[in-house]
Each structure stands twice: as structure tokens, then as C-alpha cells.
PDB file of C-alpha atoms in Angstrom:
ATOM      1  CA  ASN A   1      28.552 127.820 107.507  1.00  0.00           C
ATOM      2  CA  LYS A   2      28.238 124.609 108.948  1.00  0.00           C
ATOM      3  CA  PRO A   3      30.835 122.294 107.481  1.00  0.00           C
ATOM      4  CA  ASP A   4      29.717 119.204 105.327  1.00  0.00           C
ATOM      5  CA  ASN A   5      31.788 116.231 104.218  1.00  0.00           C
ATOM      6  CA  ARG A   6      28.686 114.323 101.663  1.00  0.00           C
ATOM      7  CA  SER A   7      29.461 117.403  99.394  1.00  0.00           C
ATOM      8  CA  VAL A   8      32.859 118.077  99.156  1.00  0.00           C
ATOM      9  CA  LYS A   9      34.116 120.125  95.853  1.00  0.00           C
ATOM     10  CA  HIS A  10      37.338 120.633  97.269  1.00  0.00           C
ATOM     11  CA  PRO A  11      40.784 118.168  96.534  1.00  0.00           C
ATOM     12  CA  ILE A  12      40.653 116.320  99.233  1.00  0.00           C
ATOM     13  CA  ASP A  13      42.297 112.206  99.988  1.00  0.00           C
ATOM     14  CA  ILE A  14      41.499 110.658 103.112  1.00  0.00           C
ATOM     15  CA  PHE A  15      43.550 107.114 103.950  1.00  0.00           C
ATOM     16  CA  GLU A  16      43.876 104.997 106.759  1.00  0.00           C
ATOM     17  CA  ASP A  17      47.446 103.244 107.329  1.00  0.00           C
ATOM     18  CA  GLU A  18      49.812 101.744 109.644  1.00  0.00           C
ATOM     19  CA  ASN A  19      49.997 104.880 111.489  1.00  0.00           C
ATOM     20  CA  GLY A  20      46.506 105.935 111.985  1.00  0.00           C
ATOM     21  CA  LEU A  21      44.021 108.348 109.519  1.00  0.00           C
ATOM     22  CA  THR A  22      45.348 110.623 107.102  1.00  0.00           C
ATOM     23  CA  PHE A  23      43.661 113.746 105.181  1.00  0.00           C
ATOM     24  CA  GLU A  24      45.734 115.110 102.238  1.00  0.00           C
ATOM     25  CA  VAL A  25      43.825 118.882 101.625  1.00  0.00           C
ATOM     26  CA  ALA A  26      45.037 120.842  98.334  1.00  0.00           C
ATOM     27  CA  CYS A  27      46.278 123.962  99.714  1.00  0.00           C
ATOM     28  CA  THR A  28      47.578 125.659  96.391  1.00  0.00           C
ATOM     29  CA  GLY A  29      48.890 129.155  96.648  1.00  0.00           C
ATOM     30  CA  LEU A  30      47.879 129.278 100.262  1.00  0.00           C
ATOM     31  CA  ASP A  31      50.246 129.940 103.725  1.00  0.00           C
ATOM     32  CA  LYS A  32      49.669 127.803 106.970  1.00  0.00           C
ATOM     33  CA  SER A  33      48.075 131.091 108.476  1.00  0.00           C
ATOM     34  CA  ASP A  34      45.192 131.000 105.762  1.00  0.00           C
ATOM     35  CA  VAL A  35      43.783 127.736 107.059  1.00  0.00           C
ATOM     36  CA  ASP A  36      41.794 127.241 110.456  1.00  0.00           C
ATOM     37  CA  ILE A  37      41.963 123.634 111.484  1.00  0.00           C
ATOM     38  CA  THR A  38      40.317 123.018 114.835  1.00  0.00           C
ATOM     39  CA  ILE A  39      38.364 120.091 117.267  1.00  0.00           C
ATOM     40  CA  GLU A  40      35.289 120.209 118.568  1.00  0.00           C
ATOM     41  CA  GLY A  41      34.250 117.098 120.495  1.00  0.00           C
ATOM     42  CA  ASP A  42      34.825 113.737 118.060  1.00  0.00           C
ATOM     43  CA  VAL A  43      34.560 116.218 114.333  1.00  0.00           C
ATOM     44  CA  LEU A  44      38.221 117.689 112.795  1.00  0.00           C
ATOM     45  CA  LYS A  45      36.693 120.500 110.844  1.00  0.00           C
ATOM     46  CA  ILE A  46      38.910 122.343 108.112  1.00  0.00           C
ATOM     47  CA  SER A  47      38.412 125.295 106.688  1.00  0.00           C
ATOM     48  CA  TYR A  48      39.584 128.387 104.275  1.00  0.00           C
ATOM     49  CA  ASP A  49      37.452 132.096 104.266  1.00  0.00           C
ATOM     50  CA  LYS A  50      39.141 133.472 100.767  1.00  0.00           C
ATOM     51  CA  ASN A  51      39.892 137.318 101.592  1.00  0.00           C
ATOM     52  CA  ASP A  52      40.494 139.017  98.263  1.00  0.00           C
ATOM     53  CA  THR A  53      43.425 141.081  99.481  1.00  0.00           C
ATOM     54  CA  ARG A  54      45.339 142.913  96.521  1.00  0.00           C
ATOM     55  CA  PRO A  55      44.504 146.613  96.640  1.00  0.00           C
ATOM     56  CA  SER A  56      41.826 147.990  94.696  1.00  0.00           C
ATOM     57  CA  LYS A  57      43.635 149.788  92.328  1.00  0.00           C
ATOM     58  CA  GLU A  58      45.911 146.944  90.749  1.00  0.00           C
ATOM     59  CA  ILE A  59      44.227 145.746  87.369  1.00  0.00           C
ATOM     60  CA  ARG A  60      45.069 142.258  86.086  1.00  0.00           C
ATOM     61  CA  GLN A  61      44.304 141.141  82.858  1.00  0.00           C
ATOM     62  CA  TYR A  62      44.116 137.117  83.245  1.00  0.00           C
ATOM     63  CA  TYR A  63      44.651 135.258  79.944  1.00  0.00           C
ATOM     64  CA  HIS A  64      44.244 132.148  81.720  1.00  0.00           C
ATOM     65  CA  SER A  65      42.946 132.055  85.488  1.00  0.00           C
ATOM     66  CA  GLY A  66      43.212 128.042  86.412  1.00  0.00           C
ATOM     67  CA  ILE A  67      44.661 128.193  90.246  1.00  0.00           C
ATOM     68  CA  LYS A  68      41.470 127.509  92.543  1.00  0.00           C
ATOM     69  CA  ARG A  69      41.564 129.596  95.750  1.00  0.00           C
ATOM     70  CA  SER A  70      38.260 129.417  96.666  1.00  0.00           C
ATOM     71  CA  SER A  71      36.435 129.205 100.346  1.00  0.00           C
ATOM     72  CA  PHE A  72      36.269 125.742 101.980  1.00  0.00           C
ATOM     73  CA  ASN A  73      34.559 124.558 105.310  1.00  0.00           C
ATOM     74  CA  PHE A  74      34.325 121.153 105.964  1.00  0.00           C
ATOM     75  CA  GLY A  75      34.028 118.425 108.846  1.00  0.00           C
ATOM     76  CA  TRP A  76      34.269 114.505 109.597  1.00  0.00           C
ATOM     77  CA  LYS A  77      33.214 112.771 112.348  1.00  0.00           C
ATOM     78  CA  ILE A  78      35.853 110.379 113.385  1.00  0.00           C
ATOM     79  CA  ALA A  79      35.679 107.246 115.111  1.00  0.00           C
ATOM     80  CA  ARG A  80      37.171 106.654 118.968  1.00  0.00           C
ATOM     81  CA  ARG A  81      39.365 103.964 117.305  1.00  0.00           C
ATOM     82  CA  PHE A  82      41.377 107.196 116.169  1.00  0.00           C
ATOM     83  CA  GLU A  83      43.104 110.022 118.937  1.00  0.00           C
ATOM     84  CA  LEU A  84      41.346 113.133 117.781  1.00  0.00           C
ATOM     85  CA  ALA A  85      43.884 114.994 120.370  1.00  0.00           C
ATOM     86  CA  LYS A  86      46.617 113.974 119.475  1.00  0.00           C
ATOM     87  CA  ALA A  87      46.539 115.058 115.579  1.00  0.00           C
ATOM     88  CA  THR A  88      48.988 116.936 113.888  1.00  0.00           C
ATOM     89  CA  ALA A  89      49.073 119.077 111.162  1.00  0.00           C
ATOM     90  CA  GLU A  90      52.211 120.554 108.365  1.00  0.00           C
ATOM     91  CA  MET A  91      51.643 121.997 105.345  1.00  0.00           C
ATOM     92  CA  ASN A  92      54.575 121.571 102.049  1.00  0.00           C
ATOM     93  CA  ASN A  93      54.270 122.174  99.138  1.00  0.00           C
ATOM     94  CA  GLY A  94      50.485 123.249  98.839  1.00  0.00           C
ATOM     95  CA  LEU A  95      49.973 120.159 100.473  1.00  0.00           C
ATOM     96  CA  LEU A  96      48.261 119.990 104.043  1.00  0.00           C
ATOM     97  CA  THR A  97      48.885 116.935 105.846  1.00  0.00           C
ATOM     98  CA  ILE A  98      46.689 116.333 109.458  1.00  0.00           C
ATOM     99  CA  GLY A  99      47.589 112.579 110.752  1.00  0.00           C
ATOM    100  CA  ILE A 100      45.221 111.499 113.350  1.00  0.00           C
ATOM    101  CA  PRO A 101      47.164 108.349 115.609  1.00  0.00           C
ATOM    102  CA  PHE A 102      45.155 105.444 116.266  1.00  0.00           C
ATOM    103  CA  ALA A 103      43.951 105.401 119.963  1.00  0.00           C
ATOM    104  CA  ASN A 104      45.990 103.170 122.539  1.00  0.00           C
ATOM    105  CA  GLU A 105      43.976  99.985 122.642  1.00  0.00           C
ATOM    106  CA  SER A 106      42.696  99.299 126.607  1.00  0.00           C
ATOM    107  CA  LYS A 107      44.822  96.291 127.944  1.00  0.00           C
ATOM    108  CA  PRO A 108      42.432  93.091 128.951  1.00  0.00           C
ATOM    109  CA  LYS A 109      41.737  93.290 132.720  1.00  0.00           C
ATOM    110  CA  SER A 110      41.000  90.342 134.875  1.00  0.00           C
ATOM    111  CA  ILE A 111      39.197  90.998 137.992  1.00  0.00           C
ATOM    112  CA  LYS A 112      39.429  88.799 141.085  1.00  0.00           C
ATOM    113  CA  ILE A 113      36.115  87.631 142.622  1.00  0.00           C
ATOM    114  CA  LYS A 114      36.418  88.427 146.614  1.00  0.00           C
TER     115      LYS A 114
END
């Protein structure tokens, strides 16, 4: 599946602050090893492929099923003012946080005339 950020139906917040760009992705009931984060060029991709690993003999009678553990696959093209190569990620209490710092601004240069 090709990631698509125009129709993301998964809970996610994206914001910019003094540290750079931050993605907060809800990952309720998932382990950090379940989620894939890849960088392809200037695109950040985040995905999870739902695999039902319960033994086939396990039968559950749900009275209510409200925890969403559905697959997701989306990506964003990241502007060059952020340094995607220095992105960090951490998972805490079901919330995946990805931080992308601002790129170092190039210092003004002066050119001497020969």
C-alpha cells in the first residue's frame, strides 16, 4: 500500500514548536516492535500491519470492543527546513512520538572579489 496523508483516519497530531516538527500517533495496545517507521528520501512513513496472532482455539465473547488495533499506513513529505535524517522516535503509554529537528541554517557567506 502506498501511504496517503490526505485521508488518514487514524488518531494523529502533527505540530511545530521551537524544537522542530513533532508527530504524535496513537498506538493503543501496540508494542514498539509492531510499528514500522521508514524514511525514503524526504518522506516519513509510519505503518502497522495488523496480524491476529491469537490461537485459533481461543474464543472470546466480547460484550464491548472499543480498542482499535486496525492496520495503518501513511506518510508525509517533510520540508527541507527540517532535518529528517536526525529524526527520533519513542513509544510511551501507547503514544508514538516522532521528533524532527529544524535543519541548521546555513550561515551567510561573503565572497571576496579577485
